[in-house]
Coordinates of C-alpha atoms in Angstrom, one line a residue:
M13 CA -13.0 3.9 -29.4
T14 CA -10.9 2.6 -26.5
S15 CA -7.8 4.9 -26.6
N16 CA -6.5 8.2 -27.9
D17 CA -3.3 10.3 -27.8
V18 CA -3.6 13.6 -26.1
T19 CA -0.3 14.5 -27.7
S20 CA 1.1 13.4 -31.0
N21 CA 4.5 12.1 -30.1
D22 CA 5.3 8.9 -28.0
V23 CA 8.2 10.5 -26.2
T24 CA 8.9 14.2 -26.2
G25 CA 11.1 16.8 -24.5
D26 CA 12.1 16.0 -21.0
D27 CA 10.3 12.6 -21.3
R28 CA 13.3 11.1 -23.2
G29 CA 14.9 8.4 -21.3
R30 CA 12.2 8.3 -18.6
L31 CA 10.4 5.1 -17.8
R32 CA 6.8 5.4 -18.9
V33 CA 4.0 4.6 -16.4
G34 CA 0.5 3.7 -17.3
V35 CA -2.0 3.9 -14.3
I36 CA -5.2 1.9 -14.2
G37 CA -7.7 3.4 -11.9
A38 CA -6.6 7.1 -12.3
D39 CA -10.1 8.6 -12.0
T40 CA -10.5 12.3 -11.4
G41 CA -13.1 11.5 -8.7
A42 CA -12.1 10.4 -5.2
S43 CA -9.5 7.9 -6.4
W44 CA -6.5 6.8 -4.5
A45 CA -4.4 6.9 -7.6
G46 CA -5.3 10.6 -8.1
V47 CA -4.1 11.7 -4.7
S48 CA -1.1 9.4 -4.5
H49 CA 0.3 7.8 -7.6
I50 CA -0.2 10.7 -10.0
P51 CA 1.7 13.4 -7.9
A52 CA 4.4 10.8 -7.0
I53 CA 5.1 10.0 -10.7
H54 CA 5.2 13.7 -11.6
G55 CA 7.7 14.4 -8.9
L56 CA 10.2 11.8 -10.1
G57 CA 12.7 12.7 -12.8
T58 CA 13.1 9.0 -13.7
L59 CA 9.4 8.5 -14.7
T60 CA 6.7 10.0 -16.9
L61 CA 3.0 9.5 -16.8
S62 CA 2.5 8.0 -20.2
A63 CA -1.1 6.8 -20.0
V64 CA -4.2 6.5 -17.8
A65 CA -7.0 3.9 -18.0
T66 CA -10.5 3.6 -16.6
R67 CA -13.5 1.6 -17.7
R68 CA -15.3 4.5 -19.4
E69 CA -14.2 6.8 -22.3
D70 CA -15.5 10.0 -20.6
S71 CA -13.6 9.4 -17.3
A72 CA -10.5 8.3 -19.2
R73 CA -10.5 11.5 -21.2
R74 CA -11.0 13.6 -18.1
A75 CA -8.2 11.9 -16.3
A76 CA -5.7 12.3 -19.1
D77 CA -6.5 16.0 -19.3
A78 CA -6.5 16.6 -15.5
F79 CA -3.3 14.6 -14.8
G80 CA -1.3 15.5 -17.9
A81 CA -1.1 12.0 -19.4
A82 CA 0.0 11.6 -23.0
R83 CA -2.8 9.2 -23.8
W84 CA -5.9 7.6 -22.4
F85 CA -7.5 4.2 -22.6
A86 CA -11.1 3.1 -21.9
D87 CA -9.8 -0.5 -22.0
P88 CA -7.2 -1.2 -19.4
F89 CA -6.0 -4.3 -21.2
A90 CA -5.3 -2.3 -24.3
M91 CA -3.2 0.0 -22.2
I92 CA -1.3 -3.0 -20.8
R93 CA -0.6 -4.2 -24.4
S94 CA 0.6 -0.7 -25.5
D95 CA 4.2 -0.3 -26.4
T96 CA 4.0 3.2 -24.9
V97 CA 4.0 1.8 -21.4
D98 CA 6.9 0.3 -19.4
I99 CA 5.3 0.1 -16.0
V100 CA 1.7 -0.9 -15.4
T101 CA 0.2 0.4 -12.2
V102 CA -2.9 -1.4 -10.9
A103 CA -4.8 0.9 -8.5
V104 CA -8.3 -0.5 -8.6
R105 CA -10.5 -2.6 -6.3
V106 CA -8.8 -5.6 -5.0
P107 CA -11.1 -8.2 -6.7
A108 CA -9.9 -6.8 -10.1
H109 CA -6.2 -7.0 -9.3
A110 CA -5.7 -10.6 -10.5
G111 CA -6.9 -10.3 -14.1
L112 CA -5.0 -7.1 -14.7
V113 CA -1.8 -8.3 -13.0
R114 CA -1.9 -11.5 -15.0
A115 CA -2.2 -9.5 -18.2
A116 CA 0.6 -7.2 -17.3
V117 CA 3.0 -10.0 -16.5
D118 CA 2.0 -11.8 -19.7
A119 CA 2.8 -8.6 -21.6
G120 CA 6.3 -8.5 -20.2
K121 CA 5.6 -5.3 -18.3
A122 CA 6.9 -4.2 -14.9
V123 CA 4.0 -4.1 -12.5
Y124 CA 3.2 -2.0 -9.4
C125 CA 0.0 -3.4 -7.8
E126 CA -1.7 -1.9 -4.7
A127 CA -1.9 -4.0 -1.6
P128 CA -3.3 -6.4 -0.9
L129 CA -2.1 -8.1 -4.1
G130 CA -4.8 -10.7 -4.2
S131 CA -8.3 -11.2 -2.7
S132 CA -7.1 -14.3 -0.9
L133 CA -3.8 -15.9 0.2
A134 CA -4.2 -18.5 -2.5
E135 CA -4.6 -15.9 -5.2
T136 CA -1.7 -13.9 -3.9
V137 CA 0.6 -17.0 -4.0
E138 CA -0.6 -17.7 -7.5
L139 CA 0.1 -14.2 -8.8
A140 CA 3.5 -14.1 -7.2
S141 CA 4.4 -17.4 -8.9
L142 CA 3.8 -15.7 -12.3
A143 CA 6.1 -12.7 -11.7
T144 CA 9.5 -14.2 -12.4
S145 CA 11.1 -12.1 -15.1
R146 CA 10.3 -8.4 -14.8
P147 CA 10.1 -6.6 -11.5
A148 CA 6.7 -6.8 -9.9
V149 CA 6.1 -4.8 -6.7
V150 CA 3.3 -4.5 -4.2
G151 CA 2.2 -1.2 -2.6
L152 CA 3.4 -1.9 1.0
Q153 CA 4.8 1.6 0.8
G154 CA 5.0 2.4 4.5
R155 CA 8.2 0.5 5.1
L156 CA 10.0 2.8 2.6
N157 CA 9.0 6.0 4.4
P158 CA 12.2 7.9 5.1
S159 CA 11.6 8.0 8.9
V160 CA 10.8 4.2 9.0
R161 CA 14.0 3.5 7.1
R162 CA 16.0 5.6 9.6
A163 CA 14.3 3.9 12.5
A164 CA 15.2 0.5 11.1
Q165 CA 18.8 1.6 10.7
L166 CA 19.0 2.8 14.3
V167 CA 17.7 -0.6 15.5
H168 CA 20.0 -2.5 13.2
D169 CA 23.0 -0.5 14.4
G170 CA 22.2 -1.1 18.1
A171 CA 21.6 2.6 18.8
I172 CA 18.9 1.7 21.4
G173 CA 20.4 -1.6 22.4
R174 CA 18.5 -4.8 22.2
P175 CA 14.8 -4.2 21.4
L176 CA 12.6 -5.2 24.3
N177 CA 9.1 -4.3 23.6
A178 CA 6.9 -2.0 21.4
R179 CA 3.4 -0.7 21.3
V180 CA 1.5 0.5 18.3
V181 CA -1.7 2.5 17.8
S182 CA -2.9 2.6 14.2
T183 CA -6.1 4.2 13.2
T184 CA -8.0 5.0 10.0
S185 CA -11.2 6.8 9.1
G186 CA -12.4 3.9 7.1
F187 CA -14.3 0.9 8.4
G188 CA -16.5 2.9 10.7
P189 CA -20.2 3.5 11.3
V190 CA -20.7 5.3 7.9
T191 CA -19.8 4.3 4.4
A192 CA -20.8 5.2 0.8
T193 CA -22.1 3.1 -2.1
N194 CA -18.7 3.1 -3.8
Y195 CA -17.0 1.6 -0.7
T196 CA -19.6 -1.1 0.3
Y197 CA -17.4 -3.8 -1.2
F198 CA -15.1 -3.2 1.8
E199 CA -17.8 -4.8 3.9
Q200 CA -17.7 -8.1 2.0
A201 CA -15.3 -10.9 3.1
A202 CA -14.9 -12.2 -0.5
S203 CA -13.5 -8.8 -1.7
G204 CA -10.3 -9.4 0.3
A205 CA -10.2 -5.6 1.2
G206 CA -10.8 -5.0 4.9
L207 CA -9.3 -3.5 8.0
L208 CA -7.1 -6.6 8.5
T209 CA -5.8 -6.9 4.9
I210 CA -5.3 -3.1 4.5
T211 CA -4.8 -1.2 7.7
A212 CA -3.4 -4.1 9.8
G213 CA -1.4 -5.3 6.8
H214 CA 0.4 -2.0 6.4
T215 CA 0.8 -1.5 10.1
L216 CA 2.4 -4.9 10.7
D217 CA 4.6 -4.5 7.7
I218 CA 6.1 -1.3 9.2
V219 CA 6.6 -3.1 12.5
E220 CA 8.5 -5.8 10.6
A221 CA 10.6 -3.2 8.7
V222 CA 11.9 -1.9 12.1
L223 CA 12.0 -5.0 14.3
G224 CA 12.3 -7.9 11.9
A225 CA 9.9 -10.6 10.8
T226 CA 7.0 -11.6 13.0
V227 CA 7.4 -15.2 14.3
E228 CA 4.1 -15.7 16.3
V229 CA 0.9 -13.9 17.0
D230 CA -2.1 -13.8 19.3
A231 CA -5.1 -11.7 18.3
R232 CA -8.6 -10.6 19.0
T233 CA -10.8 -9.0 16.4
G234 CA -14.3 -7.6 16.5
I235 CA -17.1 -5.9 14.5
L236 CA -18.0 -2.8 16.4
W237 CA -20.4 -1.4 13.8
P238 CA -22.2 -4.4 12.3
H239 CA -24.6 -2.4 10.1
P240 CA -22.9 0.8 8.8
L241 CA -25.0 3.5 7.2
V242 CA -24.6 4.1 3.5
A243 CA -24.6 7.9 3.6
D244 CA -25.6 8.6 0.0
T245 CA -28.6 6.2 0.0
G246 CA -29.7 6.0 3.7
D247 CA -29.5 2.2 3.6
R248 CA -27.6 0.0 5.9
V249 CA -25.4 -2.9 4.9
M250 CA -24.0 -5.9 6.8
R251 CA -20.4 -5.8 7.7
E252 CA -18.8 -9.2 7.3
V253 CA -15.2 -8.4 8.3
P254 CA -13.6 -7.0 11.5
D255 CA -13.3 -3.2 12.0
H256 CA -11.1 -3.6 15.1
A257 CA -8.1 -5.8 15.8
D258 CA -5.7 -6.2 18.7
V259 CA -2.5 -8.2 18.0
L260 CA 0.2 -9.5 20.3
A261 CA 3.3 -10.5 18.4
R262 CA 6.9 -11.6 18.9
T263 CA 9.4 -10.6 16.3
A264 CA 12.7 -12.2 15.1
S265 CA 14.5 -9.5 17.1
G266 CA 12.9 -10.9 20.3
A267 CA 10.8 -7.8 20.8
L268 CA 7.3 -8.3 22.2
V269 CA 4.8 -6.0 20.4
S270 CA 1.2 -5.0 21.1
V271 CA -0.7 -3.5 18.2
N272 CA -4.1 -1.8 18.3
V273 CA -5.7 -1.3 14.9
S274 CA -9.0 0.7 14.8
G275 CA -11.3 1.9 12.1
G276 CA -14.0 4.6 12.2
V277 CA -11.9 7.4 13.6
A278 CA -12.7 11.0 12.7
P279 CA -10.3 12.3 10.0
G280 CA -8.8 14.8 12.3
D281 CA -8.2 12.3 15.0
A282 CA -6.6 9.5 12.9
V283 CA -3.2 8.8 14.4
F284 CA -0.3 6.4 14.2
R285 CA 2.1 5.9 17.1
F286 CA 4.8 3.3 17.2
E287 CA 7.0 3.2 20.4
V288 CA 10.0 0.9 20.7
R289 CA 11.9 0.4 24.0
G290 CA 15.4 -1.1 24.0
T291 CA 17.9 -1.9 26.7
D292 CA 19.8 1.3 25.9
G293 CA 17.1 3.7 24.8
W294 CA 13.9 4.2 22.8
L295 CA 12.5 5.5 19.5
T296 CA 9.1 6.6 18.4
L297 CA 7.4 7.0 15.0
T298 CA 4.3 9.3 14.9
G299 CA 2.0 10.5 12.3
G300 CA -1.2 9.1 10.7
S301 CA -3.8 10.1 8.2
L302 CA -7.4 9.5 7.4
F303 CA -6.2 6.8 4.9
G304 CA -4.2 5.0 7.6
V305 CA -0.5 4.9 8.3
Q306 CA 0.5 4.1 4.7
G307 CA -1.2 7.4 3.5
G308 CA 1.0 10.0 5.3
D309 CA 4.4 11.0 6.5
L310 CA 5.9 9.9 9.8
T311 CA 8.2 11.7 12.3
L312 CA 11.0 10.0 14.1
T313 CA 12.2 10.8 17.6
A314 CA 14.7 8.9 19.7
S315 CA 16.7 8.9 22.9
T316 CA 19.9 9.1 20.8
A317 CA 21.2 11.5 18.2
F318 CA 20.6 10.4 14.6
D319 CA 21.0 11.7 11.0
A320 CA 17.8 13.3 9.7
P321 CA 15.8 11.0 7.5
D322 CA 16.3 11.3 3.8
R323 CA 14.2 13.8 1.9
P324 CA 11.3 12.3 -0.1
A325 CA 12.4 10.9 -3.4
S326 CA 9.5 12.6 -5.2
A327 CA 9.9 16.4 -5.5
N328 CA 7.2 18.3 -3.6
A329 CA 5.6 15.1 -2.4
S330 CA 3.1 15.4 0.4
G331 CA 0.6 13.2 2.2
P332 CA -0.1 10.0 0.3
S333 CA 2.3 10.7 -2.5
I334 CA 5.4 10.6 -0.1
N335 CA 5.5 6.9 0.5
I336 CA 4.2 6.0 -3.0
G337 CA 7.0 8.0 -4.5
E338 CA 9.6 6.0 -2.5
V339 CA 8.2 2.8 -4.1
Y340 CA 8.4 4.2 -7.6
A341 CA 11.9 5.5 -7.0
A342 CA 13.0 2.0 -5.8
L343 CA 11.2 0.3 -8.8
A344 CA 12.9 2.7 -11.3
A345 CA 16.3 1.9 -9.8
D346 CA 15.5 -1.8 -9.9
L347 CA 14.6 -1.6 -13.6
R348 CA 17.8 0.3 -14.4
T349 CA 20.3 -1.7 -12.3
G350 CA 18.7 -5.2 -11.8
S351 CA 18.5 -4.7 -8.1
R352 CA 15.4 -5.7 -6.0
S353 CA 14.9 -2.9 -3.5
A354 CA 11.2 -2.4 -3.9
P355 CA 8.8 -4.7 -2.0
G356 CA 8.1 -7.5 -4.5
F357 CA 5.3 -10.0 -4.9
D358 CA 7.1 -12.4 -2.7
H359 CA 6.8 -9.8 0.0
A360 CA 3.0 -9.6 -0.7
V361 CA 2.8 -13.3 0.0
H362 CA 4.6 -13.0 3.3
N363 CA 2.2 -10.1 4.3
A364 CA -0.8 -12.2 3.3
R365 CA 0.4 -15.1 5.3
L366 CA 0.9 -12.9 8.3
I367 CA -2.6 -11.5 8.1
A368 CA -3.9 -15.0 7.7
A369 CA -2.1 -16.0 10.9
V370 CA -3.7 -13.0 12.7
A371 CA -7.2 -14.1 11.5
E372 CA -6.6 -17.7 12.6
A373 CA -5.4 -16.6 16.0
A374 CA -8.5 -14.4 16.4
A375 CA -10.8 -17.2 15.2
T376 CA -9.3 -19.9 17.4
G377 CA -8.1 -18.1 20.4
R378 CA -4.8 -19.8 20.0
R379 CA -1.2 -18.5 19.4
V380 CA -0.2 -19.0 15.8
T381 CA 3.3 -19.4 14.4
V382 CA 3.9 -17.3 11.3
A383 CA 5.5 -19.2 8.4
A384 CA 9.1 -18.1 7.7
R385 CA 9.8 -16.4 4.4

C-alpha cells in the first residue's frame, strides 16, 4: 500500500475553492517542512494541506495524523500524480530535488522547491528549463519577509539617498563542530547543500532584494572545523565544504557590501544584522535564527519614518513559517491571476550563478564578475 485517505471526501467544508498542497518530506521528526511549510499552509485561507508524502508508510501515516492532511503517500511520485494535489512542495534533501521536480513538472503541477533547487549549477539550469508552463518557485523566502520588502521600498524611493555601503553578519547553528548522522550529507561537496549554497545563498539574496543585483564579488572561504563530531555515534567525518565565508560585493545600485557568513554558532547566539548607509540616512535589518536568516523574522529600523511592514500573510505565523507563508501567498496569487510575484526557477539559476561566482573568487583569489540575469 502506498497511499490512503484520512478522510473520505476529496474537498470538504472550508476546503472548497482552496488550492490543494501536497508536501514531500513532511516527517513528524525534526523536519524542516514540519516547522515551516505545514504551519504556513494552515495559516493561509487560500490553501489547504491535501496530502503528505514520505518514503515509509508508518511515517507517512503519522505525518497525516499529526499535520491534519486529508491523505498520505508512502510513494512521493504517486502523490505527484494524484488529482487531489494542485501544488507539489519538495522539502527533502537537495540531491533528491531533481527527480521529484521533474516528475511534478511532467505532471503539470505547480511546484514549490526548497533552495538550492539543484545540487549543481548545471542541474539548476536544467530544471529551470523544464518549468515553462505552470508556476515553479524556489524557497528563497527571505526576500519576501515583510521587513525586507519595506527596506527595499525605502531604498527604491530614495528615503536614505543613494546607497553607499553595507555590512552584513549572517550566522547559523549549522555547519559547526558537531553534527548528527542525518545531517552528514551537508559535509559532502556532491550534495550541493552547504554553507555557501544555503546560508550564503539566502543571505546574498536578501542583500540583492534591498540593494539590487550583485555585479562583482571577491571572497575568502575556509573550513574551520575539518572533522566535525557525529554526536549520535561518536564518529568524526571529513568536511569537504566551507563553513565560513567572507564576501565583498558591489551591487547594481553602486553600494559596496561586506558580508560575513559563519556556521557553528550556538542557537541562542545566532544573529543576522544588515546595515545600509546612504547619502541621506541609514537602515538596519536585524534578527536571526538557529536555521539562518531565512528561518526567522526580521526587524527594520531606519533614520527616517516609514510605514510599518505588512503583517505576515499566514495567520499566527512565527519563526520559520513567517517567510515560507509569504512565498505560498505569492504562489497562490500567481496561480489565480497569472502574475509572477514568487521567486521562480529563473531566480534559482541567478542565485546559483552568484554562489558559483563566490566559490570561484575564493578559489582563485580574483574578483569575479557575476553574470547578468
